[in-house]
CSV table of N, CA, C and O in Angstrom, one decimal:
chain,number,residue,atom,x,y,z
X,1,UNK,N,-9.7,-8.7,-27.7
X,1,UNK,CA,-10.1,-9.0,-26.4
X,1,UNK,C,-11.5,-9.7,-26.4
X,1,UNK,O,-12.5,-9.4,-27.1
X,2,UNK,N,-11.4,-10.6,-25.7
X,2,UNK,CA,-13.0,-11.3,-25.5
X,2,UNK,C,-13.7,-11.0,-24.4
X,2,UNK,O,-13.2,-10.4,-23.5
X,3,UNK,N,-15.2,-11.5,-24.7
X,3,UNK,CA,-16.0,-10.5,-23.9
X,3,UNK,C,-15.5,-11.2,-22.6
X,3,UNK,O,-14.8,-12.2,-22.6
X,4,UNK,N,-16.1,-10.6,-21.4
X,4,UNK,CA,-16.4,-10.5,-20.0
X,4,UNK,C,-17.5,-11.3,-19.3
X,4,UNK,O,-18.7,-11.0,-19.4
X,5,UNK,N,-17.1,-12.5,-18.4
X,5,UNK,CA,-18.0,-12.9,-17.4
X,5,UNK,C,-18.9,-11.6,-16.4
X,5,UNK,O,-18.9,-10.5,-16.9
X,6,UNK,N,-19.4,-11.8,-15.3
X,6,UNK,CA,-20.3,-11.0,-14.6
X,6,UNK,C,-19.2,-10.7,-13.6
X,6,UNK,O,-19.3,-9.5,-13.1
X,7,UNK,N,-18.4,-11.3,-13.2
X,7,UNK,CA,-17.3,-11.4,-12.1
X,7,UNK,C,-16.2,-10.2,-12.5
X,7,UNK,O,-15.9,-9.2,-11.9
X,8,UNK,N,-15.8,-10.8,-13.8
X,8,UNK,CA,-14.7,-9.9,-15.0
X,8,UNK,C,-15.0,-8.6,-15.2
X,8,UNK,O,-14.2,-7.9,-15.7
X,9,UNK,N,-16.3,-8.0,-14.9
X,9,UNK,CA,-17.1,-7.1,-15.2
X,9,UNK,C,-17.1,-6.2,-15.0
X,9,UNK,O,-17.1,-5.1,-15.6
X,10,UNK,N,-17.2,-6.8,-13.1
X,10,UNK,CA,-17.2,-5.8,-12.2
X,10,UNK,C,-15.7,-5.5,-11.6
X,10,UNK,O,-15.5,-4.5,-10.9
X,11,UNK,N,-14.9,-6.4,-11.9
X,11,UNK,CA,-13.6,-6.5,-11.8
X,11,UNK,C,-12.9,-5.3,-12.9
X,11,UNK,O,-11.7,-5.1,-12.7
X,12,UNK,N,-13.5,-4.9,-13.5
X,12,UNK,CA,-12.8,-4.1,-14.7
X,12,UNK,C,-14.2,-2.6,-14.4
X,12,UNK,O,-14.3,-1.5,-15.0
X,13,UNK,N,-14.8,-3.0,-13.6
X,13,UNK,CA,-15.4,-1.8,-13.7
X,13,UNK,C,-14.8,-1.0,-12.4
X,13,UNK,O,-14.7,0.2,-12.4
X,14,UNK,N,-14.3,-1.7,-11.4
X,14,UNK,CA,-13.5,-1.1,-10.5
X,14,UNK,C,-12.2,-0.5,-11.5
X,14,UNK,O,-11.8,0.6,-11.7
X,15,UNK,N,-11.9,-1.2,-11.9
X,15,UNK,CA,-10.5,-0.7,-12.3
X,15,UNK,C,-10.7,0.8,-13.5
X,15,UNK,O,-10.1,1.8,-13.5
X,16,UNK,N,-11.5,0.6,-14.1
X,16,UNK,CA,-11.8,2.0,-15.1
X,16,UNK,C,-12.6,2.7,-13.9
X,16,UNK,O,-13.6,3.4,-14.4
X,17,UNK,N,-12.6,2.9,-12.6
X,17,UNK,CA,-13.4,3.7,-11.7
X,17,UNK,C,-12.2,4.6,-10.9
X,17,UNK,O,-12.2,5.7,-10.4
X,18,UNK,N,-11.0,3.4,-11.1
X,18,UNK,CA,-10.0,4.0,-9.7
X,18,UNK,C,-9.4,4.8,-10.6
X,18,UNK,O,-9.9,4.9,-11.7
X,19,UNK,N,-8.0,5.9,-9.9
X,19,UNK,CA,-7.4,6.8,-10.6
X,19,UNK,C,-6.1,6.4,-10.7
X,19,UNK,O,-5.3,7.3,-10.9
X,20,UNK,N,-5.7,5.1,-10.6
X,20,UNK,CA,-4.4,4.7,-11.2
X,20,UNK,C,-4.7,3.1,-11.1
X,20,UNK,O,-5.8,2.6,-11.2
X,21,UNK,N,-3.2,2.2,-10.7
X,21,UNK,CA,-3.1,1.3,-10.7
X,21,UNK,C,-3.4,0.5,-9.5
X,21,UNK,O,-2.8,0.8,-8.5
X,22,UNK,N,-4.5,-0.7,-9.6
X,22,UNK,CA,-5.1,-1.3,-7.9
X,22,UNK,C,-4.2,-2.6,-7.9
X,22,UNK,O,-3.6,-2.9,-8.9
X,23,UNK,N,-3.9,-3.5,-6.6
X,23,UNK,CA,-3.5,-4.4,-5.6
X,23,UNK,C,-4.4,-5.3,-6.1
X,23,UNK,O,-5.1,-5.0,-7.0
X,24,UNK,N,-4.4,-6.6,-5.6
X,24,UNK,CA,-5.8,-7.5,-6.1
X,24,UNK,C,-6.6,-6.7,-4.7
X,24,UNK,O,-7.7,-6.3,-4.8
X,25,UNK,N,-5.7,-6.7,-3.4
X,25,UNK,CA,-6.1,-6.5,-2.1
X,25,UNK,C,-7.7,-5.3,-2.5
X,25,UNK,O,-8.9,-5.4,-2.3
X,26,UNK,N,-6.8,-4.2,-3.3
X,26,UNK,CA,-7.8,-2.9,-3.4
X,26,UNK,C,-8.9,-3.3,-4.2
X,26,UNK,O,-10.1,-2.9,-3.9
X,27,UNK,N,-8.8,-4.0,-5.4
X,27,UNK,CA,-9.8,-4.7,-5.9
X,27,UNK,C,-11.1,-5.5,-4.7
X,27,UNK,O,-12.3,-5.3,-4.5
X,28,UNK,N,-9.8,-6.4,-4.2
X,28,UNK,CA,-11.4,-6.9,-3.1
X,28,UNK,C,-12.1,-6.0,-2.6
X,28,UNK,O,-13.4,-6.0,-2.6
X,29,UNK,N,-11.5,-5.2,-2.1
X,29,UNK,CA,-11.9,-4.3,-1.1
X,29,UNK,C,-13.5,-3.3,-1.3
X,29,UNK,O,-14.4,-2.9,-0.6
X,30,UNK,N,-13.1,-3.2,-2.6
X,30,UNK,CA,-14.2,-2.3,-3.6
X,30,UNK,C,-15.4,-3.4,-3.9
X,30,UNK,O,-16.6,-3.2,-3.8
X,31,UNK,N,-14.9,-4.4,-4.2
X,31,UNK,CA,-15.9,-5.2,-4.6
X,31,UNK,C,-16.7,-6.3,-3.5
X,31,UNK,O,-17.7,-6.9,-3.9
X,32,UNK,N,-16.0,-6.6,-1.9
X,32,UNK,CA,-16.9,-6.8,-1.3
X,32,UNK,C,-17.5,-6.1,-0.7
X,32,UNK,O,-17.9,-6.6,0.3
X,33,UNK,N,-17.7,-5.0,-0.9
X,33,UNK,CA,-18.8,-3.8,-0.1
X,33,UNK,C,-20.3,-4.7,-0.6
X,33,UNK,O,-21.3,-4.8,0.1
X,34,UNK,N,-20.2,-5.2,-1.9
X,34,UNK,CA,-21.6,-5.5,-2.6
X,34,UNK,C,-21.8,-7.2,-2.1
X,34,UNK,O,-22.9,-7.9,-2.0
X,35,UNK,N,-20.4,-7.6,-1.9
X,35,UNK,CA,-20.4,-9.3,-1.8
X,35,UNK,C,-19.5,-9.8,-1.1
X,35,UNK,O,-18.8,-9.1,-0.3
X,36,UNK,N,-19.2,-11.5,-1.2
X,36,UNK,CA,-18.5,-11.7,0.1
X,36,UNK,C,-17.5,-12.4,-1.9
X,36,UNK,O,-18.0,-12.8,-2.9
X,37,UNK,N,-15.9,-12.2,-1.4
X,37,UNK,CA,-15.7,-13.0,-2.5
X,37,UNK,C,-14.2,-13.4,-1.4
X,37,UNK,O,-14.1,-12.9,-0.2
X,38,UNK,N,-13.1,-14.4,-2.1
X,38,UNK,CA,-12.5,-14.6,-1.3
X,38,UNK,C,-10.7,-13.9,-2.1
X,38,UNK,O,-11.0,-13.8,-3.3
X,39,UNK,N,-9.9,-13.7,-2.0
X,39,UNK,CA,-9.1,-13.4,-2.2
X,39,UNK,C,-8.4,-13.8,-3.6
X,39,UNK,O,-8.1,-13.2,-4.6
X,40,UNK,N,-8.1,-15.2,-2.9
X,40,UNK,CA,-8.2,-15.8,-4.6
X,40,UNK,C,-8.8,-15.5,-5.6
X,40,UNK,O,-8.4,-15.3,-6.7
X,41,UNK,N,-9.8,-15.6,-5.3
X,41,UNK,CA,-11.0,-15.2,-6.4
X,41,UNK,C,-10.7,-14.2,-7.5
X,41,UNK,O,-10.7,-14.4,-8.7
X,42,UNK,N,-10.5,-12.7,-6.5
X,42,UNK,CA,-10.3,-11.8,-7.3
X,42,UNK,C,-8.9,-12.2,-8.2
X,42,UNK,O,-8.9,-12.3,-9.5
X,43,UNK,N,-7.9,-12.4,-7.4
X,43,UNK,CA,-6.6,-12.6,-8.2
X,43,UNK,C,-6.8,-13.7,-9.4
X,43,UNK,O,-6.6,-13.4,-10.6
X,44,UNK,N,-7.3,-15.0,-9.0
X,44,UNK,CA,-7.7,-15.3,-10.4
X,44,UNK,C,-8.2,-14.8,-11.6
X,44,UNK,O,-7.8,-15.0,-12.8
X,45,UNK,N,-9.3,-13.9,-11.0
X,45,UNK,CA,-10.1,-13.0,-12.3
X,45,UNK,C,-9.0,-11.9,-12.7
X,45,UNK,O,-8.9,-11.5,-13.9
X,46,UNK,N,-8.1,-11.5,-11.8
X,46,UNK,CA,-7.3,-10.0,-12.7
X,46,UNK,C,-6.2,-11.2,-13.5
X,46,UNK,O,-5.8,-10.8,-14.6
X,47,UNK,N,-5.8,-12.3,-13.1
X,47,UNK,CA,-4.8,-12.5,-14.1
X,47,UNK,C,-5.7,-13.7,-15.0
X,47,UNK,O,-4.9,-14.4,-15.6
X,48,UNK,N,-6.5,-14.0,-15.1
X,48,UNK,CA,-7.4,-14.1,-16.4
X,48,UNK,C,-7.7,-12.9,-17.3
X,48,UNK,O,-7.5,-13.0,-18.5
X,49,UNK,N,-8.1,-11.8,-16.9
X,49,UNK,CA,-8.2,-10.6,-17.6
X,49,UNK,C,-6.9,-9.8,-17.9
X,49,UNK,O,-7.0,-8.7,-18.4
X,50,UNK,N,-5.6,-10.2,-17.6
X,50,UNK,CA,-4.3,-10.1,-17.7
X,50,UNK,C,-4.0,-10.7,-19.0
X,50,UNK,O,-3.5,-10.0,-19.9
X,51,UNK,N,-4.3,-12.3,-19.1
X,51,UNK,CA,-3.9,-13.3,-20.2
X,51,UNK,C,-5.0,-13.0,-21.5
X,51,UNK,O,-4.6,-13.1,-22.6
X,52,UNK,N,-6.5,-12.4,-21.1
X,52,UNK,CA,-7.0,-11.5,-22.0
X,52,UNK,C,-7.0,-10.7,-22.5
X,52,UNK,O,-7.9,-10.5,-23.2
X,53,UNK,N,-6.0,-9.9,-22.3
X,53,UNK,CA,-5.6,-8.6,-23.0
X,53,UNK,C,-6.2,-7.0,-22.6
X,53,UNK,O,-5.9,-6.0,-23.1
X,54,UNK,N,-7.5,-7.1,-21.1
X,54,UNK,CA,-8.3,-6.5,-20.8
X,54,UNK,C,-7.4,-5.4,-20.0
X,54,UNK,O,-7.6,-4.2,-19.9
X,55,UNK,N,-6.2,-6.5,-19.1
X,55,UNK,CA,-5.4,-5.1,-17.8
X,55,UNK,C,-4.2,-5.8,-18.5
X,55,UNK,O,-4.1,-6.7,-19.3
X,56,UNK,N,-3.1,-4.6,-17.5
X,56,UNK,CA,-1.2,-4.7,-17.8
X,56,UNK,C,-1.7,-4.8,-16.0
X,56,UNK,O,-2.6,-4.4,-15.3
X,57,UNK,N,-0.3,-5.5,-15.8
X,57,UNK,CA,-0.2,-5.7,-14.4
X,57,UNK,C,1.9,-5.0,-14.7
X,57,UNK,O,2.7,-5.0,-15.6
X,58,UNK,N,1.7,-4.6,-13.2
X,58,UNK,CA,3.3,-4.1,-13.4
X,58,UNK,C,3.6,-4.7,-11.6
X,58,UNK,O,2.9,-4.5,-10.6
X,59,UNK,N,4.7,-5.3,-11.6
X,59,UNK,CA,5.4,-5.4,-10.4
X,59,UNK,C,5.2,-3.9,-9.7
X,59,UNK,O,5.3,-2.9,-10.4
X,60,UNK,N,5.0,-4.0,-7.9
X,60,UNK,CA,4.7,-2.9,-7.3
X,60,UNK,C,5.5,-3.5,-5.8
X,60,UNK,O,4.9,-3.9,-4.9
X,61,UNK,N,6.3,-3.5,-5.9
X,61,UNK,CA,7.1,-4.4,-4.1
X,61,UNK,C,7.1,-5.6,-4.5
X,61,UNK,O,7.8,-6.3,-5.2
X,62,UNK,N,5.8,-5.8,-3.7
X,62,UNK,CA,5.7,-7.6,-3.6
X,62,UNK,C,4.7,-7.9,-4.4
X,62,UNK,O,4.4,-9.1,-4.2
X,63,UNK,N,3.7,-7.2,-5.5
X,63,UNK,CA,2.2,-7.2,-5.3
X,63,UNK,C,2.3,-6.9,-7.0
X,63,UNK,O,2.9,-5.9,-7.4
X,64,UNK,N,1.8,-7.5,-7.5
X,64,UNK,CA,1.2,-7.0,-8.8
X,64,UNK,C,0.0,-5.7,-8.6
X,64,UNK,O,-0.8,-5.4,-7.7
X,65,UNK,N,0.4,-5.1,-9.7
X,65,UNK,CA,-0.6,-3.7,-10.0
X,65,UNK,C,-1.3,-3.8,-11.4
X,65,UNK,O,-1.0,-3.7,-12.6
X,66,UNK,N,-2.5,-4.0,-10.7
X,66,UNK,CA,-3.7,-3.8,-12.3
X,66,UNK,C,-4.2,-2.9,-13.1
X,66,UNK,O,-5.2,-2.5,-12.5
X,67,UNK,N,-4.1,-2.3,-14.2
X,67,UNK,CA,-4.6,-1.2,-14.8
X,67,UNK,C,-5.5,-1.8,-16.2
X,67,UNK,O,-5.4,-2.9,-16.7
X,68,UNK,N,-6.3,-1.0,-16.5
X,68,UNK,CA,-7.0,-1.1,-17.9
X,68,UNK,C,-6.1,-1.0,-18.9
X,68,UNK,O,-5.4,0.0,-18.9
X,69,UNK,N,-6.0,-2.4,-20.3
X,69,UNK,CA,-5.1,-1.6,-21.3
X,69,UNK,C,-6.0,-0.6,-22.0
X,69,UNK,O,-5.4,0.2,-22.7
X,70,UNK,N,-7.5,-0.7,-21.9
X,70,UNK,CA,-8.0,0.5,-22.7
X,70,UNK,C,-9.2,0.8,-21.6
X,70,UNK,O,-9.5,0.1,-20.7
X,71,UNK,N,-9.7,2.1,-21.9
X,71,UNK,CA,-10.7,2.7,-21.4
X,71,UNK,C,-12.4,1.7,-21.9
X,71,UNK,O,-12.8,1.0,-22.8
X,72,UNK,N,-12.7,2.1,-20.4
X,72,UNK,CA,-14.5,1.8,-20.7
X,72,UNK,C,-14.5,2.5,-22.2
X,72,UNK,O,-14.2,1.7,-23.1
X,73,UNK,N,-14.7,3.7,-22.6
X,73,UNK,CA,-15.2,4.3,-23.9
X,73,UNK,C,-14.2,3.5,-24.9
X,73,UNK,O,-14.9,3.1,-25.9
X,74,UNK,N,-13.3,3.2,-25.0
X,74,UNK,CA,-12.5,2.6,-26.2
X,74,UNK,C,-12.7,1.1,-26.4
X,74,UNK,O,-12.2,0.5,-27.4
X,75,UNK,N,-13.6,0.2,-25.2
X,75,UNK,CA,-14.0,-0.5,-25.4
X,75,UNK,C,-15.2,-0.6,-25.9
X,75,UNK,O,-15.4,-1.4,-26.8
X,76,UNK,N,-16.3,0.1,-25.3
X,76,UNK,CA,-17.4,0.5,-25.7
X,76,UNK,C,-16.9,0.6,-27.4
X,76,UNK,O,-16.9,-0.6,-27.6
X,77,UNK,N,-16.7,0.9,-28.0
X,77,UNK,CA,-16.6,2.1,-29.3
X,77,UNK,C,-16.2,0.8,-30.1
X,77,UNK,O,-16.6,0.4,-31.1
X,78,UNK,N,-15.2,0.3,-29.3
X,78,UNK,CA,-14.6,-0.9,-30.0
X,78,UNK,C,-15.8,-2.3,-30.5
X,78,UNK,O,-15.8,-3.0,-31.5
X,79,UNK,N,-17.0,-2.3,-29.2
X,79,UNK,CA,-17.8,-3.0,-29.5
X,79,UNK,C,-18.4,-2.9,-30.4
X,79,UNK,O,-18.3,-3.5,-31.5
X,80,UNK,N,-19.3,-1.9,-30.1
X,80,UNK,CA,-20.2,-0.9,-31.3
X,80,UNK,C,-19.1,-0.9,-33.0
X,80,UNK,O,-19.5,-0.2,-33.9
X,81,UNK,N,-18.2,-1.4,-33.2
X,81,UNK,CA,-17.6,-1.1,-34.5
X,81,UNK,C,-17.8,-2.6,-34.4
X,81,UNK,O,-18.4,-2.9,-35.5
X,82,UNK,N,-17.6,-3.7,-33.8
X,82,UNK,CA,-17.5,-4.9,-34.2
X,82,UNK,C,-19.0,-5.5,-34.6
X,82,UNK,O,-19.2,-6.4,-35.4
X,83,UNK,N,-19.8,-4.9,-33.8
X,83,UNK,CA,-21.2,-5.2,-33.7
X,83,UNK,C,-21.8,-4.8,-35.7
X,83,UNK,O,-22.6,-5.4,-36.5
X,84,UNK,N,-21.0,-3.3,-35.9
X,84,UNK,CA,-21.1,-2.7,-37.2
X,84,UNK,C,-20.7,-3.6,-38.4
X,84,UNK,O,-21.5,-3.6,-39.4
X,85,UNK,N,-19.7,-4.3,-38.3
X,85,UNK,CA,-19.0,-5.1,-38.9
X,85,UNK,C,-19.3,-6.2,-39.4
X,85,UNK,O,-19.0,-6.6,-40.5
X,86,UNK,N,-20.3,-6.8,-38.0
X,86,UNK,CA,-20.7,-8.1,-38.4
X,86,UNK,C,-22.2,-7.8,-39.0
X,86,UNK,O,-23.0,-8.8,-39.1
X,87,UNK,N,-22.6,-6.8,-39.3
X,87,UNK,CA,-23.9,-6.3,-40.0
X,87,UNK,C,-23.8,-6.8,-41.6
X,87,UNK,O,-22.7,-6.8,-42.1
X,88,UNK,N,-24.6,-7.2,-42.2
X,88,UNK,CA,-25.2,-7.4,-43.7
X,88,UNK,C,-25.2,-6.0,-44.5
X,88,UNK,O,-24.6,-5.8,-45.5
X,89,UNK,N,-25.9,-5.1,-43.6
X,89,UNK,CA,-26.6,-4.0,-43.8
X,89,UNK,C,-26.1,-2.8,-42.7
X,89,UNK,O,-26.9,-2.5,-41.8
X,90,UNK,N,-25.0,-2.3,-43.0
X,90,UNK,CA,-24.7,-1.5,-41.7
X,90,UNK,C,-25.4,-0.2,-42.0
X,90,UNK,O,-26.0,0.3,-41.0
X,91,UNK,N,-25.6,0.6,-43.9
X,91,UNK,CA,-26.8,1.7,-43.0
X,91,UNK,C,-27.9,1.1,-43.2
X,91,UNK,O,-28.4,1.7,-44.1
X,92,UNK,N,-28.6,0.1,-42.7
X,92,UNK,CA,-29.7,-0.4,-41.8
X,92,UNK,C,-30.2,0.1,-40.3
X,92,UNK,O,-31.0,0.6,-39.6
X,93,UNK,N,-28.6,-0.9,-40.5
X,93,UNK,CA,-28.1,-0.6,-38.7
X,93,UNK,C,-28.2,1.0,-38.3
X,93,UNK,O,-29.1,1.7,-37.8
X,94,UNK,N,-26.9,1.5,-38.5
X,94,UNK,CA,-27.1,2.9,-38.8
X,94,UNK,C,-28.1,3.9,-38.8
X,94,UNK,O,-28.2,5.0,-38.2
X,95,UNK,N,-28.8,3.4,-39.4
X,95,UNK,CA,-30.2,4.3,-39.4
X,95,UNK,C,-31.3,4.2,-38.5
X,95,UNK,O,-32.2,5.0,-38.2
X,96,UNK,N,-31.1,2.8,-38.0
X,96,UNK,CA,-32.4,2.6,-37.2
X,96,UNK,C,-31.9,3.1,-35.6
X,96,UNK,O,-32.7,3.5,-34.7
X,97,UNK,N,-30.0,2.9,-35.3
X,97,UNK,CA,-29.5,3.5,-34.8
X,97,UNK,C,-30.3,5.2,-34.1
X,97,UNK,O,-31.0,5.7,-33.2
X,98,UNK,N,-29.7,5.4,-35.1
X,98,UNK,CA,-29.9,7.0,-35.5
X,98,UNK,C,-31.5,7.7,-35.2
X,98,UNK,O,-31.9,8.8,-35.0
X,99,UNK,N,-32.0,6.7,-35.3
X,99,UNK,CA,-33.9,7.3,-34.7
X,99,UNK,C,-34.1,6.6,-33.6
X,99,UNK,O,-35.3,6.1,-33.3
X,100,UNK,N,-33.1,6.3,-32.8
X,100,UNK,CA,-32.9,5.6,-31.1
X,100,UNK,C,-32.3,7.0,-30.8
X,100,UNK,O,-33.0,7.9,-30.3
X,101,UNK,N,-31.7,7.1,-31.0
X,101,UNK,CA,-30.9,8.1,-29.9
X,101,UNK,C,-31.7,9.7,-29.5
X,101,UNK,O,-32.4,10.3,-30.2
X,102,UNK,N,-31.2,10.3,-28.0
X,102,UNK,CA,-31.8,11.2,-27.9
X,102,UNK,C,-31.6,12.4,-28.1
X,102,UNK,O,-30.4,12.7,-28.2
X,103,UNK,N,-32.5,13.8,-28.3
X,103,UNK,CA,-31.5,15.1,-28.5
X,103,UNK,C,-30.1,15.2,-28.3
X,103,UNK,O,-29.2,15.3,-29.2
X,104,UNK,N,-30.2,15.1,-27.0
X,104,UNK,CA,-28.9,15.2,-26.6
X,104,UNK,C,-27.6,14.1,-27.9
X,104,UNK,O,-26.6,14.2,-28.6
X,105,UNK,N,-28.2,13.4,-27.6
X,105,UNK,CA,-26.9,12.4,-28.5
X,105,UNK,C,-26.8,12.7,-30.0
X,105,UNK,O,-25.8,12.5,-30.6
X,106,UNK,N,-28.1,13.3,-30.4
X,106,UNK,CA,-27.9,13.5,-32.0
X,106,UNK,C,-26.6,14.9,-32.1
X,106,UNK,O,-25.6,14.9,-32.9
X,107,UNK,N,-26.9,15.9,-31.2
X,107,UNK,CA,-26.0,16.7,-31.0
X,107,UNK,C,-24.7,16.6,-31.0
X,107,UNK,O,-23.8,17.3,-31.5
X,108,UNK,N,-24.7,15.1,-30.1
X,108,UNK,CA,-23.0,15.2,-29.7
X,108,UNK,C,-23.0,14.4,-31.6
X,108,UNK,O,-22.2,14.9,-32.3
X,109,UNK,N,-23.5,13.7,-32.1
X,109,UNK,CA,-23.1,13.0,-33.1
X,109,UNK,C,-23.0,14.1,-34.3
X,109,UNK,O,-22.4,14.0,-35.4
X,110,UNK,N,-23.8,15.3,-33.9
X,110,UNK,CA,-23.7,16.4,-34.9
X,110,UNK,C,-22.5,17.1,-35.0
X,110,UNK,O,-21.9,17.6,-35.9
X,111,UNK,N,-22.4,17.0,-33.5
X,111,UNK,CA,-20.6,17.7,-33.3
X,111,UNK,C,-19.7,16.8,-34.0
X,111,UNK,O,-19.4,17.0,-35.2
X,112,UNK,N,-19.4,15.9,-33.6
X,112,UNK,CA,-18.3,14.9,-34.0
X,112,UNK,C,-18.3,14.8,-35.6
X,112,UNK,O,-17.4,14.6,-36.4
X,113,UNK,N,-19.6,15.1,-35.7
X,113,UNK,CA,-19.1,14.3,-37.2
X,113,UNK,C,-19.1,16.1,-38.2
X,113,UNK,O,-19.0,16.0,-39.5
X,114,UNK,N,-19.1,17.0,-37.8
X,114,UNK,CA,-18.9,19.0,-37.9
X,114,UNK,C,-19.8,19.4,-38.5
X,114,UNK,O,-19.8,20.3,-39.3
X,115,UNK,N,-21.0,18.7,-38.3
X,115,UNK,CA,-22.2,19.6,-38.9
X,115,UNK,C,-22.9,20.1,-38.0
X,115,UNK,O,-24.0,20.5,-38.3
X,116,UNK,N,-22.5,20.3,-36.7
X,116,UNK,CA,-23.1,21.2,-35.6
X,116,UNK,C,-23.0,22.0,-35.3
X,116,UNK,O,-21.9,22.4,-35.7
X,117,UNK,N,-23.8,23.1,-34.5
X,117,UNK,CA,-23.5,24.2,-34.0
X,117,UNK,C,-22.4,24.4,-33.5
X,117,UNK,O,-21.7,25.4,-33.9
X,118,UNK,N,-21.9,23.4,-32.3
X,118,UNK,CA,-20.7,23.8,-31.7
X,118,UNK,C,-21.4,23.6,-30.1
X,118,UNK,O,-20.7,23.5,-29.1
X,119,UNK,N,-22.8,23.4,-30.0
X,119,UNK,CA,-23.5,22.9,-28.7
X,119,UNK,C,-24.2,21.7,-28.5
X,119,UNK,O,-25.4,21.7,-28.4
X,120,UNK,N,-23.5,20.7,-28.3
X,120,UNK,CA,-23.6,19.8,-27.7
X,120,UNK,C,-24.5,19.2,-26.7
X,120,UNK,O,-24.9,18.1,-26.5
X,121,UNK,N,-24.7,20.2,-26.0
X,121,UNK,CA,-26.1,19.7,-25.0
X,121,UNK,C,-27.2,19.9,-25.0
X,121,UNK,O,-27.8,20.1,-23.9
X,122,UNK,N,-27.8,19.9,-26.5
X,122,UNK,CA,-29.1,19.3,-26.9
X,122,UNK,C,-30.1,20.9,-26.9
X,122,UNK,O,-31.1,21.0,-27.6
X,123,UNK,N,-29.6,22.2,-25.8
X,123,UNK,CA,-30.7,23.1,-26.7
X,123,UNK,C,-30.0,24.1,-27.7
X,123,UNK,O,-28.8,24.2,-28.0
X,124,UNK,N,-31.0,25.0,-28.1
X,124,UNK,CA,-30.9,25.5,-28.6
X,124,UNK,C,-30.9,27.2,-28.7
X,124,UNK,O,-31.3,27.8,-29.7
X,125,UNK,N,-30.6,27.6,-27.8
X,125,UNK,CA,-31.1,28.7,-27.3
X,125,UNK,C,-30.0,29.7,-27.6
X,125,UNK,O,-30.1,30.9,-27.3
């Protein structure tokens, strides 16, 4: 998947917001609350993000239906490994990582990776 215009963005941020599959209609709908866009518009962007591998569209009546093929987090995660990848020095990266992040996040990384308590949200009490 390639990255995202500012348009694509917010187009995919509606769609990882809703709780199933949107219309282009329900797309606009969400997205000119903030702007004026025109119909077209949006349908262009879901079936560019369609030909990008970003949504599955499934026949719905008359109307295509847009969904995410992956989650915000599985994209996210996906970035963050590519960004790893293209490192010289990943524990560089890694490490300097690692003295960024906050309580709370060293925790969750202490869970995931089983050297944690088992509490996750950063106290300790």
């Amino acid at each position: 998947m390639r990255g995202l215009g500012a348009l694509e963005a917010a187009v995919m941020d509606v769609l990882w917001r809703a709780t199933g599959p949107r219309r282009v209609r329900d797309v606009l709908e969400e997205l000119t609350r903030d702007r004026q866009l025109a119909y077209t518009t949006v349908m262009t962007v879901l079936d560019n993000l369609h030909r990008k591998g970003w949504v599955q569209r499934e026949m719905g009546g008359r109307a295509y239906r847009y969904r995410p093929t992956a989650s915000r987090e599985e994209v996210t995660a996906k970035a963050l490994r590519d960004l790893l990848d293209s490192s010289d020095d990943v524990e560089a990266v890694l490490l300097r990582f690692v003295r960024s992040v906050s309580p709370h996040e060293s925790a969750v990384l202490r869970d995931a990776l089983g050297g944690g308590d088992g509490d996750s949200t950063g106290s300790r009490g």
